[in-house]
Tab-separated table of C-alpha atoms in Angstrom:
chain	number	residue	atom	x	y	z
A	1	MET	CA	215.287	191.148	144.750
A	2	ILE	CA	217.395	194.002	143.722
A	3	LEU	CA	215.954	196.322	140.959
A	4	LEU	CA	218.349	197.865	138.378
A	5	ASP	CA	218.028	201.261	136.872
A	6	PRO	CA	215.196	201.396	134.665
A	7	MET	CA	215.533	202.513	130.864
A	8	GLN	CA	213.282	203.833	128.283
A	9	LEU	CA	213.040	203.901	124.650
A	10	GLU	CA	210.546	206.138	122.581
A	11	LEU	CA	210.548	206.021	118.976
A	12	ARG	CA	208.654	207.415	116.197
A	13	PRO	CA	207.158	204.675	113.837
A	14	GLU	CA	209.695	205.403	110.950
A	15	GLU	CA	212.618	205.113	113.290
A	16	LEU	CA	211.340	201.688	114.894
A	17	ALA	CA	212.033	199.767	111.636
A	18	ARG	CA	215.357	201.319	110.907
A	19	GLU	CA	216.601	201.023	114.206
A	20	ALA	CA	215.390	197.185	114.441
A	21	ARG	CA	217.096	196.586	111.067
A	22	ALA	CA	220.229	197.781	112.076
A	23	ARG	CA	220.529	196.078	115.338
A	24	PHE	CA	218.927	192.844	114.386
A	25	GLY	CA	219.047	192.571	110.755
A	26	GLN	CA	216.700	189.980	108.787
A	27	GLU	CA	215.691	188.246	111.887
A	28	VAL	CA	213.063	190.554	112.802
A	29	ARG	CA	211.797	191.729	109.444
A	30	ARG	CA	208.468	189.871	109.624
A	31	LEU	CA	208.053	190.034	113.126
A	32	GLY	CA	206.032	193.521	113.369
A	33	ALA	CA	206.506	196.597	115.281
A	34	PHE	CA	205.319	195.291	118.537
A	35	THR	CA	208.032	192.311	118.751
A	36	GLN	CA	210.880	194.900	117.435
A	37	LEU	CA	210.106	197.303	119.966
A	38	CYS	CA	210.323	194.643	122.595
A	39	LEU	CA	213.533	193.463	121.413
A	40	LEU	CA	215.152	196.862	121.259
A	41	GLY	CA	214.064	197.835	124.573
A	42	ALA	CA	214.795	194.485	126.405
A	43	GLU	CA	218.259	194.112	124.606
A	44	THR	CA	219.182	197.849	125.732
A	45	CYS	CA	218.300	197.004	128.897
A	46	LEU	CA	220.295	193.919	129.141
A	47	GLU	CA	223.530	195.285	127.866
A	48	ARG	CA	223.238	198.077	130.206
A	49	SER	CA	223.094	196.036	133.067
A	50	GLY	CA	226.227	194.115	132.643
A	51	THR	CA	224.479	191.174	134.057
A	52	SER	CA	224.496	187.400	132.998
A	53	GLY	CA	222.824	184.304	133.871
A	54	SER	CA	219.422	182.456	133.466
A	55	LEU	CA	216.865	184.960	132.358
A	56	GLY	CA	212.746	185.475	132.478
A	57	VAL	CA	211.152	187.914	130.222
A	58	LEU	CA	208.018	189.305	131.515
A	59	LEU	CA	206.386	192.074	129.415
A	60	ALA	CA	203.078	193.882	129.965
A	61	THR	CA	201.028	196.021	127.445
A	62	ALA	CA	197.499	197.348	127.494
A	63	HIS	CA	197.021	196.990	123.546
A	64	GLY	CA	199.680	194.341	122.506
A	65	ALA	CA	200.247	194.120	118.912
A	66	ARG	CA	197.593	196.494	117.863
A	67	SER	CA	199.257	197.417	114.115
A	68	ALA	CA	199.353	193.779	113.258
A	69	VAL	CA	195.808	193.041	114.630
A	70	GLN	CA	194.568	195.821	112.357
A	71	ALA	CA	196.655	194.694	109.564
A	72	ALA	CA	195.331	190.857	109.974
A	73	LEU	CA	191.765	191.976	110.362
A	74	ALA	CA	192.091	193.527	107.110
A	75	GLU	CA	193.847	190.576	105.677
A	76	VAL	CA	195.533	187.675	107.127
A	77	MET	CA	198.918	186.599	105.991
A	78	PRO	CA	200.955	183.986	107.629
A	79	PHE	CA	203.546	186.436	109.263
A	80	THR	CA	200.714	188.738	109.898
A	81	PHE	CA	199.285	186.283	111.929
A	82	ILE	CA	202.468	185.524	113.764
A	83	ALA	CA	203.118	189.241	114.591
A	84	THR	CA	199.666	189.497	116.367
A	85	GLN	CA	201.544	187.195	118.995
A	86	THR	CA	203.079	189.374	121.854
A	87	HIS	CA	205.301	186.960	123.414
A	88	LEU	CA	207.586	186.236	120.549
A	89	ALA	CA	210.713	188.579	121.850
A	90	GLY	CA	211.253	185.635	124.385
A	91	ALA	CA	212.259	183.275	121.610
A	92	LEU	CA	214.376	185.900	119.977
A	93	LEU	CA	216.172	186.845	123.136
A	94	ALA	CA	216.619	183.281	123.852
A	95	ARG	CA	219.205	183.228	120.844
A	96	ARG	CA	221.487	185.592	122.960
A	97	HIS	CA	220.500	184.922	126.321
A	98	ALA	CA	219.719	181.900	128.776
A	99	VAL	CA	215.967	182.470	128.550
A	100	VAL	CA	213.878	179.839	130.550
A	101	ARG	CA	210.667	181.624	130.890
A	102	ALA	CA	208.851	184.444	128.700
A	103	SER	CA	205.124	185.824	128.893
A	104	CYS	CA	203.247	188.515	127.844
A	105	VAL	CA	200.521	189.977	130.431
A	106	TYR	CA	197.884	192.535	129.497
A	107	LEU	CA	197.073	195.150	131.982
A	108	GLU	CA	194.649	198.085	131.661
A	109	ALA	CA	197.368	200.539	132.852
A	110	GLU	CA	200.982	200.463	133.765
A	111	ASP	CA	201.225	198.430	137.136
A	112	TRP	CA	204.989	198.226	138.143
A	113	PRO	CA	204.376	197.236	141.644
A	114	GLY	CA	202.408	194.194	140.353
A	115	LEU	CA	204.939	193.323	137.554
A	116	GLN	CA	207.723	193.444	140.261
A	117	ARG	CA	205.448	191.028	142.543
A	118	MET	CA	205.513	188.686	139.601
A	119	ALA	CA	209.213	189.057	139.089
A	120	GLN	CA	209.855	187.969	142.441
A	121	ALA	CA	208.102	184.796	141.914
A	122	TRP	CA	209.854	184.064	138.905
A	123	LEU	CA	213.082	184.701	140.374
A	124	ALA	CA	212.557	181.312	141.976
A	125	GLY	CA	213.276	179.879	138.832
A	126	CYS	CA	215.849	182.195	137.092
A	127	GLU	CA	218.591	184.689	138.200
A	128	ARG	CA	217.094	187.868	136.237
A	129	VAL	CA	213.850	188.902	135.144
A	130	ALA	CA	213.627	191.654	132.387
A	131	LEU	CA	210.449	193.628	133.046
A	132	GLY	CA	209.143	195.288	130.204
A	133	TRP	CA	206.067	197.817	129.307
A	134	VAL	CA	205.475	198.098	125.890
A	135	GLU	CA	203.015	200.173	123.852
A	136	GLU	CA	202.825	200.962	119.997
A	137	ALA	CA	202.471	204.579	118.944
A	138	GLY	CA	198.942	205.736	118.824
A	139	GLY	CA	197.551	209.059	117.996
A	140	ASP	CA	200.708	211.763	118.653
A	141	ALA	CA	202.204	209.331	120.989
A	142	PRO	CA	205.453	207.579	120.042
A	143	HIS	CA	206.394	203.786	120.246
A	144	VAL	CA	207.259	203.372	123.901
A	145	SER	CA	209.561	200.382	125.540
A	146	ARG	CA	210.249	200.774	129.119
A	147	TRP	CA	212.270	198.016	130.931
A	148	GLN	CA	213.985	197.468	134.167
A	149	LEU	CA	216.168	194.187	135.329
A	150	ALA	CA	215.121	192.400	138.483
A	151	VAL	CA	217.991	190.250	139.930
A	152	ARG	CA	218.186	187.967	142.978
A	153	ASP	CA	219.658	189.545	146.084
A	154	SER	CA	222.518	187.207	145.599
A	155	HIS	CA	223.189	188.063	142.046
A	156	ARG	CA	226.141	190.469	141.438
A	157	ARG	CA	226.937	192.299	138.408
A	158	ALA	CA	229.555	190.994	136.340
B	1	MET	CA	205.112	174.112	144.221
B	2	SER	CA	204.151	171.173	146.427
B	3	GLY	CA	201.331	172.985	148.233
B	4	ALA	CA	199.162	173.720	145.370
B	5	PHE	CA	196.325	171.560	144.039
B	6	VAL	CA	193.936	171.207	141.169
B	7	ARG	CA	190.547	171.171	143.217
B	8	ALA	CA	188.104	170.930	140.149
B	9	THR	CA	187.716	171.521	136.554
B	10	ALA	CA	185.144	172.223	133.771
B	11	LEU	CA	185.283	172.269	130.042
B	12	ALA	CA	183.136	173.203	126.975
B	13	CYS	CA	184.795	171.657	123.795
B	14	ALA	CA	183.681	169.771	120.809
B	15	HIS	CA	184.454	165.994	120.193
B	16	SER	CA	183.282	165.842	116.374
B	17	PRO	CA	184.916	168.132	114.103
B	18	GLY	CA	182.627	170.256	111.519
B	19	ARG	CA	184.167	172.660	109.223
B	20	PHE	CA	185.280	176.347	109.641
B	21	GLU	CA	186.719	178.747	106.768
B	22	GLY	CA	187.044	175.390	104.770
B	23	TRP	CA	189.068	173.291	107.516
B	24	PRO	CA	188.147	170.507	109.655
B	25	TYR	CA	187.384	172.406	113.126
B	26	HIS	CA	186.135	171.387	116.510
B	27	ARG	CA	183.395	174.008	117.011
B	28	ILE	CA	181.384	174.108	120.321
B	29	ASP	CA	177.663	173.464	119.917
B	30	ALA	CA	176.453	176.956	121.404
B	31	THR	CA	174.645	179.918	119.787
B	32	GLY	CA	174.164	183.393	120.861
B	33	ALA	CA	172.933	186.762	119.117
B	34	ASP	CA	176.521	187.727	118.359
B	35	TRP	CA	179.939	186.604	119.365
B	36	HIS	CA	179.935	187.835	122.687
B	37	ALA	CA	176.442	186.510	123.869
B	38	ARG	CA	177.650	183.204	122.320
B	39	ALA	CA	180.863	183.427	124.459
B	40	GLU	CA	178.790	184.447	127.542
B	41	ALA	CA	176.738	181.221	127.101
B	42	ILE	CA	179.595	179.066	126.823
B	43	ALA	CA	181.134	180.650	130.012
B	44	ARG	CA	178.162	180.440	131.967
B	45	ASP	CA	177.845	176.901	131.409
B	46	VAL	CA	181.389	176.164	132.114
B	47	ALA	CA	181.078	178.235	135.254
B	48	ALA	CA	177.939	176.496	136.591
B	49	GLU	CA	179.638	173.101	135.965
B	50	LEU	CA	182.687	174.391	137.863
B	51	GLN	CA	180.631	175.606	140.577
B	52	ARG	CA	178.849	172.508	141.241
B	53	ALA	CA	182.059	170.639	141.338
B	54	VAL	CA	183.703	172.662	144.106
B	55	ARG	CA	180.767	174.000	146.054
B	56	LEU	CA	182.405	177.291	147.631
B	57	PRO	CA	180.593	179.942	149.241
B	58	GLN	CA	179.832	182.954	147.475
B	59	GLU	CA	182.055	185.416	149.507
B	60	ARG	CA	185.208	183.185	148.343
B	61	TRP	CA	183.933	183.396	144.701
B	62	ARG	CA	183.683	187.304	145.269
B	63	ALA	CA	187.318	187.217	146.274
B	64	MET	CA	188.572	184.877	143.693
B	65	PRO	CA	191.274	186.149	141.482
B	66	CYS	CA	191.073	184.830	137.862
B	67	PHE	CA	194.103	184.259	135.364
B	68	VAL	CA	193.056	184.033	132.086
B	69	GLY	CA	195.106	182.609	128.790
B	70	SER	CA	194.267	183.152	125.270
B	71	SER	CA	195.956	183.485	121.710
B	72	SER	CA	193.393	185.342	120.428
B	73	PHE	CA	190.999	186.874	123.070
B	74	SER	CA	188.073	188.452	121.608
B	75	ILE	CA	189.365	188.720	117.794
B	76	GLY	CA	186.560	186.942	116.736
B	77	ALA	CA	184.218	189.666	117.806
B	78	ALA	CA	186.301	192.310	116.078
B	79	GLU	CA	185.993	190.265	112.897
B	80	ALA	CA	182.280	190.398	113.032
B	81	GLY	CA	182.694	194.218	113.420
B	82	ALA	CA	182.610	194.972	117.087
B	83	PRO	CA	185.295	197.485	118.179
B	84	LEU	CA	188.519	196.005	119.114
B	85	GLU	CA	188.439	195.489	122.854
B	86	PRO	CA	191.664	195.305	125.115
B	87	PRO	CA	192.535	191.965	126.306
B	88	ALA	CA	192.381	192.754	129.933
B	89	ALA	CA	188.912	194.085	129.698
B	90	PHE	CA	187.893	190.893	127.814
B	91	CYS	CA	189.413	188.953	130.720
B	92	ARG	CA	187.527	190.903	133.376
B	93	THR	CA	184.594	190.312	131.503
B	94	PHE	CA	185.042	186.430	131.558
B	95	ALA	CA	186.050	186.598	135.197
B	96	GLU	CA	182.804	188.325	136.051
B	97	TRP	CA	180.674	185.414	133.963
B	98	PHE	CA	182.267	183.023	136.554
B	99	GLY	CA	181.482	185.184	139.487
B	100	ALA	CA	185.368	185.690	140.314
B	101	GLY	CA	185.188	189.075	141.796
B	102	GLY	CA	189.246	189.223	142.555
B	103	PRO	CA	191.971	190.791	140.435
B	104	SER	CA	191.951	189.329	136.821
B	105	LEU	CA	195.163	188.847	134.697
B	106	ALA	CA	195.152	188.171	130.950
B	107	ILE	CA	198.138	186.235	129.855
B	108	SER	CA	199.179	185.485	126.155
B	109	THR	CA	202.038	182.869	125.157
B	110	ALA	CA	200.192	181.513	122.129
B	111	CYS	CA	199.588	178.038	122.554
B	112	THR	CA	200.645	177.606	126.170
B	113	SER	CA	198.707	180.638	127.316
B	114	GLY	CA	196.439	178.533	129.407
B	115	LEU	CA	199.199	176.866	131.120
B	116	SER	CA	201.069	180.087	131.396
B	117	ALA	CA	198.034	181.474	133.098
B	118	LEU	CA	198.154	178.317	135.568
B	119	HIS	CA	201.800	179.096	136.138
B	120	ALA	CA	201.015	182.450	137.166
B	121	ALA	CA	197.976	181.513	139.484
B	122	LEU	CA	200.369	178.974	141.250
B	123	ASP	CA	203.011	181.735	141.876
B	124	PHE	CA	200.426	184.002	143.208
B	125	LEU	CA	199.168	181.253	145.690
B	126	ALA	CA	202.807	180.535	146.596
B	127	GLN	CA	203.336	184.295	147.412
B	128	GLY	CA	200.239	184.087	149.553
B	129	GLY	CA	198.100	186.359	147.188
B	130	ALA	CA	195.092	184.194	147.702
B	131	ARG	CA	194.158	180.753	149.177
B	132	GLU	CA	192.542	179.657	145.708
B	133	ALA	CA	192.542	180.865	142.077
B	134	LEU	CA	190.485	180.413	138.881
B	135	VAL	CA	192.355	179.567	135.820
B	136	LEU	CA	190.666	179.866	132.263
B	137	GLY	CA	191.986	178.997	129.029
B	138	VAL	CA	189.811	180.724	126.357
B	139	GLU	CA	189.827	179.933	122.632
B	140	LEU	CA	186.849	180.903	120.482
B	141	ALA	CA	186.246	180.719	116.652
B	142	ASN	CA	187.995	183.019	114.698
B	143	ARG	CA	189.120	183.425	110.979
B	144	LEU	CA	192.710	184.940	112.122
B	145	SER	CA	193.813	181.713	113.867
B	146	VAL	CA	192.672	179.258	111.163
B	147	ALA	CA	193.592	181.368	108.261
B	148	GLY	CA	196.960	181.808	110.000
B	149	PHE	CA	197.680	178.405	110.619
B	150	ALA	CA	196.369	177.569	107.206
B	151	GLY	CA	199.047	180.146	105.637
B	152	LEU	CA	201.751	178.391	107.398
B	153	GLN	CA	200.566	174.907	105.940
B	154	LEU	CA	200.377	173.436	109.414
B	155	LEU	CA	196.577	172.120	109.140
B	156	SER	CA	195.313	168.774	107.920
B	157	PRO	CA	192.825	168.959	105.473
B	158	THR	CA	191.183	165.707	106.869
B	159	GLN	CA	191.993	164.851	110.275
B	160	ALA	CA	194.506	165.105	113.296
B	161	ARG	CA	196.452	161.910	113.741
B	162	PRO	CA	198.721	162.517	116.541
B	163	CYS	CA	201.851	160.374	116.508
B	164	ASP	CA	200.611	158.458	113.625
B	165	ARG	CA	202.945	157.495	110.774
B	166	GLU	CA	200.413	159.065	108.346
B	167	ARG	CA	200.002	162.434	110.212
B	168	ASP	CA	199.687	165.441	108.023
B	169	GLY	CA	198.919	168.439	110.186
B	170	LEU	CA	196.781	169.955	112.839
B	171	VAL	CA	192.968	170.324	113.277
B	172	LEU	CA	192.119	173.334	115.489
B	173	GLY	CA	189.119	173.514	117.608
B	174	GLU	CA	187.463	175.931	120.185
B	175	ALA	CA	187.518	175.246	123.859
B	176	LEU	CA	186.842	176.888	127.185
B	177	GLY	CA	188.752	175.069	130.153
B	178	ALA	CA	188.422	176.148	133.689
B	179	ALA	CA	190.601	174.863	136.597
B	180	LEU	CA	190.199	175.885	140.228
B	181	VAL	CA	193.595	175.731	142.087
B	182	SER	CA	193.899	175.916	145.691
B	183	ALA	CA	196.082	175.507	148.498
B	184	GLU	CA	193.258	173.017	149.837
B	185	GLN	CA	193.742	169.378	149.071
B	186	GLY	CA	192.365	168.446	145.832
B	187	ALA	CA	192.719	165.045	143.682
B	188	TRP	CA	195.599	166.313	141.705
B	189	ARG	CA	198.728	167.761	143.472
B	190	VAL	CA	200.733	169.989	141.117
B	191	ALA	CA	204.067	168.674	141.888
B	192	ALA	CA	205.899	171.084	139.345
B	193	CYS	CA	205.445	173.547	136.611
B	194	ALA	CA	208.371	174.153	134.232
B	195	SER	CA	208.885	176.175	131.308
B	196	SER	CA	211.435	176.599	128.823
B	197	VAL	CA	211.938	178.597	125.608
B	198	ASP	CA	212.725	177.155	122.082
B	199	ALA	CA	215.053	179.662	120.347
B	200	ALA	CA	214.872	177.610	116.985
B	201	SER	CA	212.114	179.303	115.263
B	202	VAL	CA	209.061	181.210	116.182
B	203	THR	CA	206.911	178.643	114.331
B	204	GLY	CA	208.163	175.446	115.507
B	205	PRO	CA	210.435	173.655	117.680
B	206	ALA	CA	214.086	172.431	117.188
B	207	PRO	CA	214.213	169.020	115.394
B	208	GLY	CA	215.805	167.646	118.544
B	209	GLY	CA	213.234	168.784	120.843
B	210	GLU	CA	215.813	170.033	123.236
B	211	ALA	CA	213.757	172.647	124.610
B	212	MET	CA	210.934	170.261	125.557
B	213	ALA	CA	213.389	167.954	126.936
B	214	ALA	CA	214.671	170.832	129.299
B	215	ALA	CA	211.136	171.434	130.634
B	216	MET	CA	210.364	167.743	131.214
B	217	ARG	CA	213.893	167.501	133.015
B	218	ASP	CA	213.168	170.560	135.083
B	219	ALA	CA	209.630	169.358	135.863
B	220	LEU	CA	211.254	166.218	137.219
B	221	ALA	CA	213.812	167.856	139.327
B	222	GLN	CA	211.271	170.250	140.827
B	223	ALA	CA	209.082	167.364	141.504
B	224	GLN	CA	212.132	165.130	142.685
B	225	TRP	CA	210.891	162.454	140.613
B	226	ARG	CA	213.154	159.924	138.906
B	227	PRO	CA	211.932	159.370	135.165
B	228	GLN	CA	211.014	155.644	135.852
B	229	GLN	CA	208.572	156.929	138.541
B	230	VAL	CA	206.331	158.727	135.559
B	231	ASP	CA	203.194	156.670	135.020
B	232	LEU	CA	201.901	158.686	131.846
B	233	VAL	CA	202.823	161.524	129.648
B	234	LYS	CA	200.152	163.654	128.334
B	235	LEU	CA	201.911	164.634	125.004
B	236	GLN	CA	201.769	167.947	123.184
B	237	ALA	CA	201.565	165.904	119.690
B	238	ALA	CA	198.727	167.305	117.724
B	239	GLY	CA	199.660	165.385	114.408
B	240	SER	CA	202.504	167.884	113.160
B	241	PRO	CA	204.836	165.770	111.047
B	242	LEU	CA	207.929	167.825	112.630
B	243	ALA	CA	206.708	168.797	116.004
B	244	ASP	CA	205.505	165.297	116.996
B	245	LEU	CA	208.856	163.917	116.263
B	246	ALA	CA	210.878	166.742	118.021
B	247	GLU	CA	208.886	165.838	121.178
B	248	ALA	CA	209.214	162.054	120.521
B	249	ARG	CA	212.924	162.618	120.334
B	250	ALA	CA	212.850	164.795	123.697
B	251	LEU	CA	211.181	161.668	125.462
B	252	HIS	CA	213.577	159.349	124.286
B	253	ALA	CA	216.248	161.599	125.473
B	254	ILE	CA	214.964	161.357	129.133
B	255	PHE	CA	213.129	157.998	129.381
B	256	ALA	CA	214.518	154.775	128.291
B	257	PRO	CA	211.844	153.649	127.143
B	258	PRO	CA	209.312	156.298	127.361
B	259	PRO	CA	206.303	155.614	129.575
B	260	ARG	CA	202.738	155.084	128.565
B	261	ALA	CA	201.712	158.304	126.621
B	262	VAL	CA	198.351	159.683	125.347
B	263	SER	CA	197.509	162.685	122.957
B	264	LEU	CA	194.325	164.504	123.596
B	265	LYS	CA	194.342	166.938	120.466
B	266	GLY	CA	193.042	164.220	118.143
B	267	ALA	CA	189.721	164.109	120.562
B	268	ILE	CA	189.029	167.829	120.902
B	269	GLY	CA	191.236	169.676	118.299
B	270	HIS	CA	194.271	171.754	118.942
B	271	THR	CA	192.568	174.421	121.087
B	272	LEU	CA	195.529	176.516	121.179
B	273	GLY	CA	195.506	179.101	124.146
B	274	ALA	CA	192.849	177.001	125.845
B	275	SER	CA	194.652	173.748	125.429
B	276	GLY	CA	196.525	173.913	128.997
B	277	PRO	CA	193.316	173.861	131.124
B	278	ALA	CA	191.177	172.078	128.313
B	279	GLU	CA	193.186	169.079	128.322
B	280	LEU	CA	193.961	169.364	131.979
B	281	ALA	CA	190.031	169.051	132.385
B	282	LEU	CA	189.743	166.270	130.008
B	283	LEU	CA	192.705	164.254	131.446
B	284	CYS	CA	191.633	164.743	135.019
B	285	ALA	CA	188.149	163.610	134.442
B	286	ALA	CA	189.203	160.380	132.364
B	287	LEU	CA	191.583	159.421	134.932
B	288	GLU	CA	189.278	159.723	137.725
B	289	ARG	CA	186.808	157.713	135.758
B	290	GLY	CA	189.575	155.097	135.801
B	291	GLU	CA	190.442	155.271	131.927
B	292	VAL	CA	193.442	156.469	129.938
B	293	PRO	CA	191.707	157.941	126.842
B	294	ALA	CA	192.127	156.809	123.533
B	295	THR	CA	194.573	159.077	121.190
B	296	VAL	CA	192.078	159.831	118.376
B	297	GLY	CA	193.465	159.479	115.015
B	298	PHE	CA	196.412	157.288	116.080
B	299	ARG	CA	196.296	154.079	114.215
B	300	THR	CA	199.755	152.879	112.912
B	301	ALA	CA	203.113	153.672	114.965
B	302	ASP	CA	205.720	155.536	113.326
B	303	ALA	CA	209.149	153.731	113.598
B	304	GLU	CA	210.892	157.355	113.672
B	305	LEU	CA	208.882	158.359	116.693
B	306	GLY	CA	208.996	155.112	118.487
B	307	LEU	CA	205.849	155.992	120.145
B	308	ALA	CA	202.657	154.040	120.577
B	309	PRO	CA	200.012	156.092	122.586
B	310	SER	CA	197.720	153.421	124.583
B	311	ALA	CA	194.184	153.736	126.042
B	312	GLY	CA	192.625	151.606	128.632
B	313	ALA	CA	192.520	151.345	132.303
B	314	ALA	CA	194.221	153.914	134.369
B	315	SER	CA	195.226	151.752	137.341
B	316	GLY	CA	198.341	152.613	138.482
B	317	VAL	CA	198.373	156.103	136.935
B	318	ARG	CA	199.281	158.169	139.704
B	319	ARG	CA	202.285	160.447	138.278
B	320	VAL	CA	201.817	162.343	135.085
B	321	LEU	CA	203.865	164.563	132.894
B	322	PHE	CA	201.735	167.067	131.137
B	323	ASN	CA	203.394	168.910	128.012
B	324	LEU	CA	202.530	171.683	125.894
B	325	SER	CA	204.106	173.929	123.389
B	326	GLY	CA	203.587	176.589	121.027
B	327	PHE	CA	204.541	179.680	118.495
B	328	GLY	CA	207.126	181.914	120.024
B	329	GLY	CA	209.381	178.986	121.455
B	330	SER	CA	207.087	178.590	124.468
B	331	VAL	CA	207.281	175.293	126.134
B	332	MET	CA	205.806	173.645	129.328
B	333	THR	CA	205.502	170.644	131.460
B	334	LEU	CA	203.495	170.180	134.294
B	335	ALA	CA	203.789	167.225	136.769
B	336	LEU	CA	200.714	166.050	138.387
B	337	GLU	CA	200.384	163.646	141.299
B	338	ARG	CA	197.101	161.722	142.076
B	339	VAL	CA	196.495	162.409	145.777
B	340	THR	CA	193.044	160.761	146.273
B	341	ALA	CA	191.654	157.250	145.036
């Protein structure tokens, strides 16, 4: 397994919606901050990698779609409910890339060695795995979307 | 994948629907002082059943990794006023209730969460991380899931009728399904675990069922089975007019004609993130008793689907495909092979 250069996005809450709209248009309007943040980070990572081929999307988080869950606890609307689901980025990335597997795992703290071990296993079924750590803004901390691409040893940059 | 087995399963679910939040709903008969106490009572019952079935020494339970899939985790507790708990902490608590003292991992892929947990456990075993692992699918009553599905107009006001001409939506339910997967031989070999992602919509499949067909094809290829070697397909079908049709189209794209089929969601409800381990437990238990269970709610075949689930004797059922799909485009197929009589 080869790990390509990692990248990180940090966005203020007011920047996220603007950036997501500019990049993905109406497609992400009702999917919530968490999925928007996943998509922006993963797409940036994939673009920078210059790679192609089948893809797994393995994203991790401690708190998940916190803002959607809080909103849903106050009032359940259909798309608020959808936005509480944290793995949605996989389906949206599948419109642009050959995504064959996507999961969200919840960890108590960032564990890149653990994620890389999982990616190693996923590479048996796909040529690339986009690994992400995604956390919505909380307190003074901004939204964070950190991504790294793992590719098979045999896979070469396009 | 050929070296992993399902050694034992256990399940809490409800066969008869009552009502919850104004909708038909399969609610487990359990009580507790609060949401967590009720969850613990359910978990300890299922843990005792699993431990009786597999009889491992305590030191193996103390080292056991635990993979938990859920679409809602402890949101029901938050609805009742408890602080919102990080899913990883909720899953660690569940692992402790089962006596599993190894690492735990919480996974969410909506309705396929429990099967994604199984997939992660199989990967872990294949990497030599452990010789056995506990897989849980957990979905306990909460207003968010019911109101969300209701808001999307996906629920039936009366009954789930998988594959039936009169089907008009899903009925949800609670379940806690548990499976012990192991490198040691059990009654069922996991011949393949395949996934695909449906990009059509985050709330439903592409009408042609292409992603489901891709998952089944991949499972067949991994298992090195020909389509005609499949004896039974456990359907995803939950009674949705469009999703049942998409799955039928996927089956017709691969099989000519489709093999015997069964849906379990009429019997226990659509248990969302728990449905993988829950339906696995139900199916394995029925087949080991020598029965293909009835597809509850199915009465009249829909000519457009071209599927007629059938119950009865399970003699000759050795190779099974097990389909599951969910929100966010997640689609999975497990290939299971009976290895003991």
